[in-house]
Short mmCIF file of C-alpha atoms and ligand atoms in Angstrom, two decimals:
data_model
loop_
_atom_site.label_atom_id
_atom_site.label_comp_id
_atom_site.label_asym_id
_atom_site.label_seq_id
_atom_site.Cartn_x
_atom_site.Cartn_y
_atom_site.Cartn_z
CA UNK D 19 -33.19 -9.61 17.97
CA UNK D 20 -30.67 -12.44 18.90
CA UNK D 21 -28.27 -10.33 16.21
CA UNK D 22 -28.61 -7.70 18.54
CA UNK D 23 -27.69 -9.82 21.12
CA UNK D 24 -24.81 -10.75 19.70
CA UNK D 25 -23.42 -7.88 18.12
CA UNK D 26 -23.78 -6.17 21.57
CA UNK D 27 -21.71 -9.30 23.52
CA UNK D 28 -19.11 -9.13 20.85
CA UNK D 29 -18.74 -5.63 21.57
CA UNK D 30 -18.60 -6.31 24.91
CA UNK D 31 -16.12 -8.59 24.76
CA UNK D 32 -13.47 -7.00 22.61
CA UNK D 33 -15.65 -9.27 20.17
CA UNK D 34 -15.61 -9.87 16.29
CA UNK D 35 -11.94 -10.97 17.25
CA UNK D 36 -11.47 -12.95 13.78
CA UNK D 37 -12.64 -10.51 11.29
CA UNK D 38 -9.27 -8.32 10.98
CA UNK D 39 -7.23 -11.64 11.25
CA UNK D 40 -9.78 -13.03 8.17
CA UNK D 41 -8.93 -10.16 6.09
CA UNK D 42 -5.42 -11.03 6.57
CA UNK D 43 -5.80 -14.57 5.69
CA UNK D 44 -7.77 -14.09 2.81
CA UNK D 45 -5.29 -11.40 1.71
CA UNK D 46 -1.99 -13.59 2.44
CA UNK D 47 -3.72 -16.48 0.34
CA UNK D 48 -4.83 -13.86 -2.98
CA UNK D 49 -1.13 -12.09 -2.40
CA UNK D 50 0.64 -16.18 -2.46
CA UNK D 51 -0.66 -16.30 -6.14
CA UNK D 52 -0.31 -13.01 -7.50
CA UNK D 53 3.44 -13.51 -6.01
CA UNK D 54 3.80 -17.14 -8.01
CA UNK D 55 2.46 -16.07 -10.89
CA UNK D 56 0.67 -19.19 -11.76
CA UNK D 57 -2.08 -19.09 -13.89
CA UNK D 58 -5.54 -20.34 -11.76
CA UNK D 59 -5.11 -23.20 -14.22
CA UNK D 60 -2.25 -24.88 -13.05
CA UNK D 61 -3.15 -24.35 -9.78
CA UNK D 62 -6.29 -26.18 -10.57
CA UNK D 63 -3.76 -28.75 -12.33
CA UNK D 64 -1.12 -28.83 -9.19
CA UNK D 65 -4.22 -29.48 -6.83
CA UNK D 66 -5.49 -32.63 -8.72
CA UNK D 67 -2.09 -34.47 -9.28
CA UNK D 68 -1.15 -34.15 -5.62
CA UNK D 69 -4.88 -35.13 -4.91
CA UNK D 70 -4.12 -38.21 -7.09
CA UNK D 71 -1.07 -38.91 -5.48
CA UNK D 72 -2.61 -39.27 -2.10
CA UNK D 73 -5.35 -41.00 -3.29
CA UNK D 74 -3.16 -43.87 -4.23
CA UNK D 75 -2.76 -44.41 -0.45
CA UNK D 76 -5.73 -42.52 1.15
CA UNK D 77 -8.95 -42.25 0.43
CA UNK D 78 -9.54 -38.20 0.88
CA UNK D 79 -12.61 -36.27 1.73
CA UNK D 80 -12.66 -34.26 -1.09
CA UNK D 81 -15.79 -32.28 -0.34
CA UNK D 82 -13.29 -30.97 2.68
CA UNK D 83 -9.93 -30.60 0.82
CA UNK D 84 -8.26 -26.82 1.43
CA UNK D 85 -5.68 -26.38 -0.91
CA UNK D 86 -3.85 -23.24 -2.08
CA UNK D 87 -1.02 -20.88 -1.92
CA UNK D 88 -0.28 -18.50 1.19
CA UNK D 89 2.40 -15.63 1.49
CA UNK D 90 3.93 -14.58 4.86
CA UNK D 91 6.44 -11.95 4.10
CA UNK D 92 8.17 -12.40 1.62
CA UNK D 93 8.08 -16.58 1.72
CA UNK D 94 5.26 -18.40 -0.25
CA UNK D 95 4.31 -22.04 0.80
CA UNK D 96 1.81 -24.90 -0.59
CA UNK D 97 -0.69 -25.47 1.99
CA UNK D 98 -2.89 -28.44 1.56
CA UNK D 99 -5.30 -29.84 4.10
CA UNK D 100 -6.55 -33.39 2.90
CA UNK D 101 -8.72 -35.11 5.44
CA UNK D 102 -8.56 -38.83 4.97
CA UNK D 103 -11.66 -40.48 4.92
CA UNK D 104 -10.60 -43.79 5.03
CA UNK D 105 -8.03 -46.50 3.54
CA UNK D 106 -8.36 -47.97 0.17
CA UNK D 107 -8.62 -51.79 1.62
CA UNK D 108 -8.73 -53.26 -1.86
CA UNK D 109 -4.70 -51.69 -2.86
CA UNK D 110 -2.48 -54.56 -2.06
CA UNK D 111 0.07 -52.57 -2.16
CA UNK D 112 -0.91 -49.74 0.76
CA UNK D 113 -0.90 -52.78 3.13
CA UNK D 114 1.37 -51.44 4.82
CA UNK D 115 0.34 -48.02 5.28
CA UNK D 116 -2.27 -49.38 6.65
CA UNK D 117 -0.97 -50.12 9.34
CA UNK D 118 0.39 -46.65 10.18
CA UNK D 119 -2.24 -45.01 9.10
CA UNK D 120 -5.09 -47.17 11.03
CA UNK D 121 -4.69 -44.74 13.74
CA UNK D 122 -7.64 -42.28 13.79
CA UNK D 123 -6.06 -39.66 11.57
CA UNK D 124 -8.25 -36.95 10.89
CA UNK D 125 -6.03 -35.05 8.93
CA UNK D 126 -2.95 -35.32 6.58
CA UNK D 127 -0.98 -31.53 6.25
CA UNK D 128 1.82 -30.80 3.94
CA UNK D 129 3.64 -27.53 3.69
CA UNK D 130 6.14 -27.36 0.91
CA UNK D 131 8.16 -24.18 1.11
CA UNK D 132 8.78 -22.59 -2.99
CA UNK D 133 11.74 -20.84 -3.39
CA UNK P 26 22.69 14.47 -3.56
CA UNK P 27 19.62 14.58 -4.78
CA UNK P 28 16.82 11.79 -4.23
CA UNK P 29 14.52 11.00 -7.23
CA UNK P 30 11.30 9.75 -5.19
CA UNK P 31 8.62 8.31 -7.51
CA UNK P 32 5.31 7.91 -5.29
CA UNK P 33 3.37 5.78 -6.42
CA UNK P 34 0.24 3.27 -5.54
CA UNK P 35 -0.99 0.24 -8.42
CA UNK P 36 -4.78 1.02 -6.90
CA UNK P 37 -6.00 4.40 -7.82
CA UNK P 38 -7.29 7.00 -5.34
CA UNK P 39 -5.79 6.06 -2.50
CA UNK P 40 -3.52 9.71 -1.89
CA UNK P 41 -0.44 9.83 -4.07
CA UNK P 42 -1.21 13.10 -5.09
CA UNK P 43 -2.09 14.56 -2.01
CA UNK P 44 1.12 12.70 -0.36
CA UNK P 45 3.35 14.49 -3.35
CA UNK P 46 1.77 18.25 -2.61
CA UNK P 47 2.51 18.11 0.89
CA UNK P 48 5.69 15.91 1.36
CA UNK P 49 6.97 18.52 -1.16
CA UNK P 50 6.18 21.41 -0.05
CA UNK P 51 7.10 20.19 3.91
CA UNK P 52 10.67 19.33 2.79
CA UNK P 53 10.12 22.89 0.37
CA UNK P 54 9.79 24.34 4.56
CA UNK P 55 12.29 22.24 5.30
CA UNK P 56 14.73 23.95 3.42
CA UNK P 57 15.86 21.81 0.55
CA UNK P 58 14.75 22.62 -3.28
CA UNK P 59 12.41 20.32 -4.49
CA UNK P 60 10.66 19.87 -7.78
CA UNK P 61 7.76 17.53 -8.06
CA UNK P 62 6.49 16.32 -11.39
CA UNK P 63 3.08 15.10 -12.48
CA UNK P 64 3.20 12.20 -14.50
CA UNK P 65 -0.27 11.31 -14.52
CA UNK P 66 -0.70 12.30 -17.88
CA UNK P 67 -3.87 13.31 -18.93
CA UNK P 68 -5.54 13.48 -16.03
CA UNK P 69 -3.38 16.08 -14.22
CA UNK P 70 -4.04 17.05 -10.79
CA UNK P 71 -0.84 18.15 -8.81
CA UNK P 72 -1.30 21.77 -9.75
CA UNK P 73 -4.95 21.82 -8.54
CA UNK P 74 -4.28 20.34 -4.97
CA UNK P 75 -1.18 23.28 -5.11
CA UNK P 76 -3.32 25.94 -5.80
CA UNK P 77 -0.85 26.45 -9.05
CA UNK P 78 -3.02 25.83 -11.81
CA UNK P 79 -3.72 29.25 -13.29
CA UNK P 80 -0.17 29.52 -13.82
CA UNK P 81 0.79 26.84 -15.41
CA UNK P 82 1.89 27.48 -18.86
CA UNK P 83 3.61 24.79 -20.31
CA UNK P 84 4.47 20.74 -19.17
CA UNK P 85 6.74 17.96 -19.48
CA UNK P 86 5.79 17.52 -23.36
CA UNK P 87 6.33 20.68 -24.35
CA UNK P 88 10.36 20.45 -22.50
CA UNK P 89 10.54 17.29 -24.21
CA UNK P 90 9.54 18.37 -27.59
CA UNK P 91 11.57 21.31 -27.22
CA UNK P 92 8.70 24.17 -27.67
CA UNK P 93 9.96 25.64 -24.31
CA UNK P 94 12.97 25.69 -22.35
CA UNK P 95 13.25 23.64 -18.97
CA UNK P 96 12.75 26.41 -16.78
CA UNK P 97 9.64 28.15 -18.59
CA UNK P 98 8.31 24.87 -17.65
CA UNK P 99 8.78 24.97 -13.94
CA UNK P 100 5.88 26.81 -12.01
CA UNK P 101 7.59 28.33 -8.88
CA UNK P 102 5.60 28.50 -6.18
CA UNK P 103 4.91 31.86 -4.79
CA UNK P 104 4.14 31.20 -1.17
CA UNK P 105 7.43 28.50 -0.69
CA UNK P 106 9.82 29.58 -3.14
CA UNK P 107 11.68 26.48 -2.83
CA UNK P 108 8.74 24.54 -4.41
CA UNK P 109 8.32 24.02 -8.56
CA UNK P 110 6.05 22.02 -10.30
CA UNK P 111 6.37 20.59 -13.60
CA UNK P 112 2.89 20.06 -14.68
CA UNK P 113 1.53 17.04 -16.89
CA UNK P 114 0.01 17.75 -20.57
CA UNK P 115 -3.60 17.31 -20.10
CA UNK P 116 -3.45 15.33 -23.57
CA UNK P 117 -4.70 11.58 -23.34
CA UNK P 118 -1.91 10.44 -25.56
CA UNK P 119 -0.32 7.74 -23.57
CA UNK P 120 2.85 7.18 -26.05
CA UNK P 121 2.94 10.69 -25.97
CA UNK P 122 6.39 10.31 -23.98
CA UNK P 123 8.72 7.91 -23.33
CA UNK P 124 10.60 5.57 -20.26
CA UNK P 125 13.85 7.07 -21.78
CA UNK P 126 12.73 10.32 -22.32
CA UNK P 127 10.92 10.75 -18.99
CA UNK P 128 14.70 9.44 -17.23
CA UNK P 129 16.33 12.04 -18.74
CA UNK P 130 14.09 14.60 -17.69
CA UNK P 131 14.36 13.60 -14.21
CA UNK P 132 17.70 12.99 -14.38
CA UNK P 133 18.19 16.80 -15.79
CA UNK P 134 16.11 18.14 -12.87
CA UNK P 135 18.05 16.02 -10.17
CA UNK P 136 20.49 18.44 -11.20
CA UNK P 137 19.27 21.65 -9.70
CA UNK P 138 16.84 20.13 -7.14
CA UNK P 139 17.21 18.43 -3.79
CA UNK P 140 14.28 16.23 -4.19
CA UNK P 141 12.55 15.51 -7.28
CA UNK P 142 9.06 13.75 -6.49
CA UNK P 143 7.35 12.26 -9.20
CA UNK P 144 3.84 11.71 -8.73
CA UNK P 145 2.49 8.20 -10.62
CA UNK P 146 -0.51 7.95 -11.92
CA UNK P 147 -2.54 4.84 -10.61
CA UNK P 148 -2.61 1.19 -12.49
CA UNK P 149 0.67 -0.61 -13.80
CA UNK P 150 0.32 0.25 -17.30
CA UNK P 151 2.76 2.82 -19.56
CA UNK P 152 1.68 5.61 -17.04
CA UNK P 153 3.18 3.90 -14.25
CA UNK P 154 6.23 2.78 -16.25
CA UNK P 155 7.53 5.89 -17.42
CA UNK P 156 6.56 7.35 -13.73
CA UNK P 157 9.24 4.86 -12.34
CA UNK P 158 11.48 5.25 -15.12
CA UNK P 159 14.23 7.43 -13.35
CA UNK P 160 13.55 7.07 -10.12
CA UNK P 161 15.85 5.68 -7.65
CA UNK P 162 13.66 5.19 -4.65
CA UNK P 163 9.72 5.04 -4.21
CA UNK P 164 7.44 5.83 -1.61
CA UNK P 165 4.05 3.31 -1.93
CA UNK P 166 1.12 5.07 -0.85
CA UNK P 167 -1.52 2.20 0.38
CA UNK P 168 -4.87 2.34 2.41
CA UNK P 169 -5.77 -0.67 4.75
CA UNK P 170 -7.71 -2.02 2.22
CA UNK P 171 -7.51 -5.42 1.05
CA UNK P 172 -7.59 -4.39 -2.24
CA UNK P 173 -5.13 -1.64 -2.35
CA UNK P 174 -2.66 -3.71 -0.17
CA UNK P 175 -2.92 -6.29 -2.99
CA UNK P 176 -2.11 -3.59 -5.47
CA UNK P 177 0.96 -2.02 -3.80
CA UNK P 178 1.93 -5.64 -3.04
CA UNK P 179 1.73 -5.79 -6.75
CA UNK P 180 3.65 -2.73 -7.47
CA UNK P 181 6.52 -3.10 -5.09
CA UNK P 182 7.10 -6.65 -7.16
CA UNK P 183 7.04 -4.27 -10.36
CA UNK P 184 9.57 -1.75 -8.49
CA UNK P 185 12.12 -4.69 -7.34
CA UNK P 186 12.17 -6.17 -10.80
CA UNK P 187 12.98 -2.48 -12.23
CA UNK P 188 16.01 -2.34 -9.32
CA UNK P 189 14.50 0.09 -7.54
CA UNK P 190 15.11 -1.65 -3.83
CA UNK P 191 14.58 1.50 -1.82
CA UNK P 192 10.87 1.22 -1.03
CA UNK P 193 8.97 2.98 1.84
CA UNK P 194 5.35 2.68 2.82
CA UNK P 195 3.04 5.33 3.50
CA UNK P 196 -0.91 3.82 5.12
CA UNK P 197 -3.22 6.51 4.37
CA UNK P 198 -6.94 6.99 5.45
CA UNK P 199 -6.64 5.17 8.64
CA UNK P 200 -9.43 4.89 11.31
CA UNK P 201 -8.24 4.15 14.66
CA UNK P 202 -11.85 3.49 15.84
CA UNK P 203 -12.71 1.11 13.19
CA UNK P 204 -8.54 -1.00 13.56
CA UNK P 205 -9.56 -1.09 17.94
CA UNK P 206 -13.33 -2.73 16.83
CA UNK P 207 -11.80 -5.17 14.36
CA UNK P 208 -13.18 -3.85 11.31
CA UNK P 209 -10.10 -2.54 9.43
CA UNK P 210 -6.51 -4.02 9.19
CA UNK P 211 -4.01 -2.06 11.52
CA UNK P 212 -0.39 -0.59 10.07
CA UNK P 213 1.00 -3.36 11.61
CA UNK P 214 -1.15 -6.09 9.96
CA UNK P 215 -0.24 -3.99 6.28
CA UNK P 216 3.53 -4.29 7.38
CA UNK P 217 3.48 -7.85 8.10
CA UNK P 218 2.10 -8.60 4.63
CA UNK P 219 4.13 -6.25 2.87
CA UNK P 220 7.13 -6.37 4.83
CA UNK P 221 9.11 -2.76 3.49
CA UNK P 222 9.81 0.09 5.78
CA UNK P 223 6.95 2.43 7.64
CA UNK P 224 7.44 6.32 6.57
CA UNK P 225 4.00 6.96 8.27
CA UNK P 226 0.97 7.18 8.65
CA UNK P 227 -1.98 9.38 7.89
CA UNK P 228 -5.55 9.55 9.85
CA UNK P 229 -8.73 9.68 7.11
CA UNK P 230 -8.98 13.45 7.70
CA UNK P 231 -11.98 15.93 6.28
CA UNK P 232 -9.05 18.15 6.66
CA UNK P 233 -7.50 16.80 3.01
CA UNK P 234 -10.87 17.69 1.20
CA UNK P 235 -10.98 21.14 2.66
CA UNK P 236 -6.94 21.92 1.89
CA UNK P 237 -7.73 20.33 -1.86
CA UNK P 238 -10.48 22.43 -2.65
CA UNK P 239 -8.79 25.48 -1.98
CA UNK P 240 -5.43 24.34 -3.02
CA UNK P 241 -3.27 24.77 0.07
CA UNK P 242 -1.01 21.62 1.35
CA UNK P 243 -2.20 20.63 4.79
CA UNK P 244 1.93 21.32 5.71
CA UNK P 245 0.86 25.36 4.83
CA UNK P 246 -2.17 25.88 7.90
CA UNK P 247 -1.01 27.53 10.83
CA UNK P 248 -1.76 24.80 13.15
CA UNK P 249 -1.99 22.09 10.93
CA UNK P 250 -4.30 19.14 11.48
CA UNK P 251 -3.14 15.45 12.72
CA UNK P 252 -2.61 14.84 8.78
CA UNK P 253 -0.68 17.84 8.62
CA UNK P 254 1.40 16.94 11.12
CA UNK P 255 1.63 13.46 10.12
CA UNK P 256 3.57 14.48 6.56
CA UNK P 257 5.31 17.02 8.05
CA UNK P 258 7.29 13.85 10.21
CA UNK P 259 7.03 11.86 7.39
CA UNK P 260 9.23 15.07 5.35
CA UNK P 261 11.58 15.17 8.58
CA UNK P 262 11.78 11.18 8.56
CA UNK P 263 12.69 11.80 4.53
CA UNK P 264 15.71 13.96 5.63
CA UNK P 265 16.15 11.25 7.84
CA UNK P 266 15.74 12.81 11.46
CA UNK P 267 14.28 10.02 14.04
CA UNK P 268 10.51 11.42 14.83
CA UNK P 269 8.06 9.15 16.45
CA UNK P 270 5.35 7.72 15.52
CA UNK P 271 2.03 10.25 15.68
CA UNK P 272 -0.37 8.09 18.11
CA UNK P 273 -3.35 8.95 16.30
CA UNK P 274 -5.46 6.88 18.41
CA UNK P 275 -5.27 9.03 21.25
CA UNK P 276 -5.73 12.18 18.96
CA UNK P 277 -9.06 10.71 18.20
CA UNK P 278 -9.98 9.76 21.38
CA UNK P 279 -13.16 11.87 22.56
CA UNK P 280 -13.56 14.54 24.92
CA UNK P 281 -15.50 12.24 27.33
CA UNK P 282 -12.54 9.03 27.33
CA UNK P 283 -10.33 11.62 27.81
CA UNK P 284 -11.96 13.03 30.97
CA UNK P 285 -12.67 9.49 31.72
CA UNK P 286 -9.02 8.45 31.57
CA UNK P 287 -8.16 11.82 33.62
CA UNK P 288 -10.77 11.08 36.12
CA UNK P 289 -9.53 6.98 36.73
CA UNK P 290 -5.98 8.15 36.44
CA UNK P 291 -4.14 7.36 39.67
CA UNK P 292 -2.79 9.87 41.18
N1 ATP Q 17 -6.08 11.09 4.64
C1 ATP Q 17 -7.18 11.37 3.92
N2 ATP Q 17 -8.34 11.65 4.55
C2 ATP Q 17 -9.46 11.94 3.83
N3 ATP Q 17 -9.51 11.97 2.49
C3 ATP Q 17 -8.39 11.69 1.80
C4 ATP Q 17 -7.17 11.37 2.47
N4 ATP Q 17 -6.22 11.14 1.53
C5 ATP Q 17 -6.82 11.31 0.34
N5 ATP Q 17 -8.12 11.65 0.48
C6 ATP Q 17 -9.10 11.90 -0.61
O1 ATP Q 17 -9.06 10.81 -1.51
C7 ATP Q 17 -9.20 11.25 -2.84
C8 ATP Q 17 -8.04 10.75 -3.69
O2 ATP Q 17 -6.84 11.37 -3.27
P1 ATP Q 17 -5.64 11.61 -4.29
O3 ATP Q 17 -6.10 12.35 -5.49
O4 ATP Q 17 -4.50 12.17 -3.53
O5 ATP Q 17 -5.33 10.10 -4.68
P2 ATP Q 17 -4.46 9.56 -5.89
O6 ATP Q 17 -3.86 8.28 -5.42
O7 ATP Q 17 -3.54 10.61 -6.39
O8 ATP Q 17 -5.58 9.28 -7.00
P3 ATP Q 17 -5.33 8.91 -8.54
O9 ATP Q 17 -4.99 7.45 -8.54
O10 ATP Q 17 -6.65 9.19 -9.18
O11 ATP Q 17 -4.22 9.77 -9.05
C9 ATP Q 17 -9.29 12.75 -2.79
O12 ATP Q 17 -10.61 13.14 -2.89
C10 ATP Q 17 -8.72 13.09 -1.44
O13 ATP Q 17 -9.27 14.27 -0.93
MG1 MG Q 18 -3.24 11.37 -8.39
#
């Protein structure tokens, strides 16, 4: 009933407005690694050292980490989204990152072009 | 000059044979001599969707292995006598013939013809390799599927890397309803990802299942339908005249939004 509903108001409302751009997105990120030709391996591989990296500094949400390869045209970028959870207190030697990073800052985003 | 086209897909079923019958025999209308060649060995079907199969006597492997000469090979076609077809062996054989041997075949018929279209079979494999072989240029025949987007995506990687750089798209099967509710990607959404040149593109038409079951291009029908007339600008877009885009949106608008539109129209 309240699919109904909503189907109809979609309709209505030049709805379902994500579902075309979706496809697109999921198509950019499957196209990013058949274009790099990296085995699903190392991505797996390039994902946990720059996770480790980080988490020198930061400690990251892992449960929420997006990380992957997307293609727009013909360019092909790294795109990770690491949401910090919080700071490794204990890691003398982040002290001062600390400081910059005591901010509330939800979210950390790199985007690393590959030639 | 003659063009050796290779059309050609990665994803199988998505209209490279039906764009090779009827881009050939439009530019066949058109005036200019063209030869297309099935290279989907072993599971021929050019000569089918040209209504030419009861005449087809010998194919490519029998030129190649000399057991008939070039032109006992070439089926001429009766109602557009600027149209030949060089059938495919119906053997499964796959090493059957080679990249080198399949260039110089090509190469021989760019000789006599205006166009020679070579119609791939589907997948990447040796099929698809000695398709490509002598061509100079390809057209990539795609739906707007996610899946066959990947695979001519795929394919015009495979096409670069062979030096092949002249690469135009063809979007077949689309549905102008379903791109305006969302539920399919448009051309221009396929062109972003793939980024080559449009050719055209062709509505999902009953039209092409009729015209394949009884053999005669779309291009041939008196009044042709909007897929008809969509290759028939693609052929004059080949030959490179400037022809708009069909708008097959409004083509498929219905009776009642067009009265509607009349009716609200200002005057
Ligand atoms: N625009 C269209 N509208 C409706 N049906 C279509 C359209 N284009 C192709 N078809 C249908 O899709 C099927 C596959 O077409 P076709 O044989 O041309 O594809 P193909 O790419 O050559 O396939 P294969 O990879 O097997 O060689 C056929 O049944 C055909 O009638
Ligand atoms: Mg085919």
């Amino acid at each position: 009933m309240t699919n109904a509903i909503a189907d109809l108001l979609e309709r209505l409302f030049g709805g379902k407005l994500e579902s075309r751009d979706r496809v697109k997105q999921r198509l950019k990120f499957i196209l990013a690694h058949d274009r790099v030709a990296l085995t699903p391996q190392l991505v797996a591989q390039m994902r946990q050292d720059i996770l480790a990296a980080i988490a020198k500094y930061v400690e990251i949400d892992e449960e929420a980490v997006e990380f992957g390869l997307e293609s727009d045209r013909r360019s092909t970028v790294v795109i990770a989204n690491l949401p910090i959870r919080g700071l490794r207190h204990f890691d003398p030697n982040v002290s001062q990152l600390e400081l910059t990073l005591s901010e509330p800052e939800p979210k950390a985003e790199t985007s690393e072009p590959i030639p | 000059m003659s063009r050796i086209v290779v059309v050609t897909s990665g994803k199988g079923g998505v209209g490279k044979t039906t764009s090779t019958a009827n881009l050939g025999m439009a530019l066949a209308r058109l005036g200019r001599k063209v030869v297309l060649v099935d290279a989907d060995f072993g599971l021929r079907n050019l000569d089918l969707l040209l209504g030419l199969e009861s005449r087809v006597v010998y194919t490519s492997l029998d030129v190649l292995n000399r057991e008939c000469k070039l032109d006992q090979a070439l089926v001429k076609d009766k109602r557009q006598p600027n149209l030949s077809l060089l059938a495919a062996p119906q053997t499964r054989n796959k090493t059957a013939i080679t990249a080198v041997a399949m260039t110089k075949l090509v190469e021989v018929l760019s000789h006599h013809f205006h166009y020679v279209l070579v119609d791939s079979p589907a997948g990447i494999e040796t099929g698809f390799q000695n398709a490509i072989a002598g061509a100079k240029e390809a057209i990539i025949v795609t739906t707007p599927e996610i899946s066959a987007v990947r695979d001519a995506d795929r394919v015009i990687g495979l096409l670069e890397s062979h030096r092949i750089r002249d690469i135009k798209l063809i979007v077949n099967r689309l549905r102008p309803a379903m791109v305006k509710s969302n539920d399919m990607m448009s051309v221009e959404d396929v062109l972003e990802i793939l980024s080559v040149k449009l050719l055209g593109v062709i509505p999902d038409d009953e039209q092409v299942i009729v015209s394949t079951n009884r053999g005669e291009p779309l291009v041939l029908a008196e009044k042709p339908s909007l897929a008809g007339r969509a290759y028939q600008n693609i052929a004059g877009r080949l030959e490179g005249q400037d022809i708009p885009f069909l708008d097959l949106d409004e083509a498929n608008r219905s009776f009642l939004a067009r009265l509607w539109k009349t009716l609200t129209a200002k005057r």
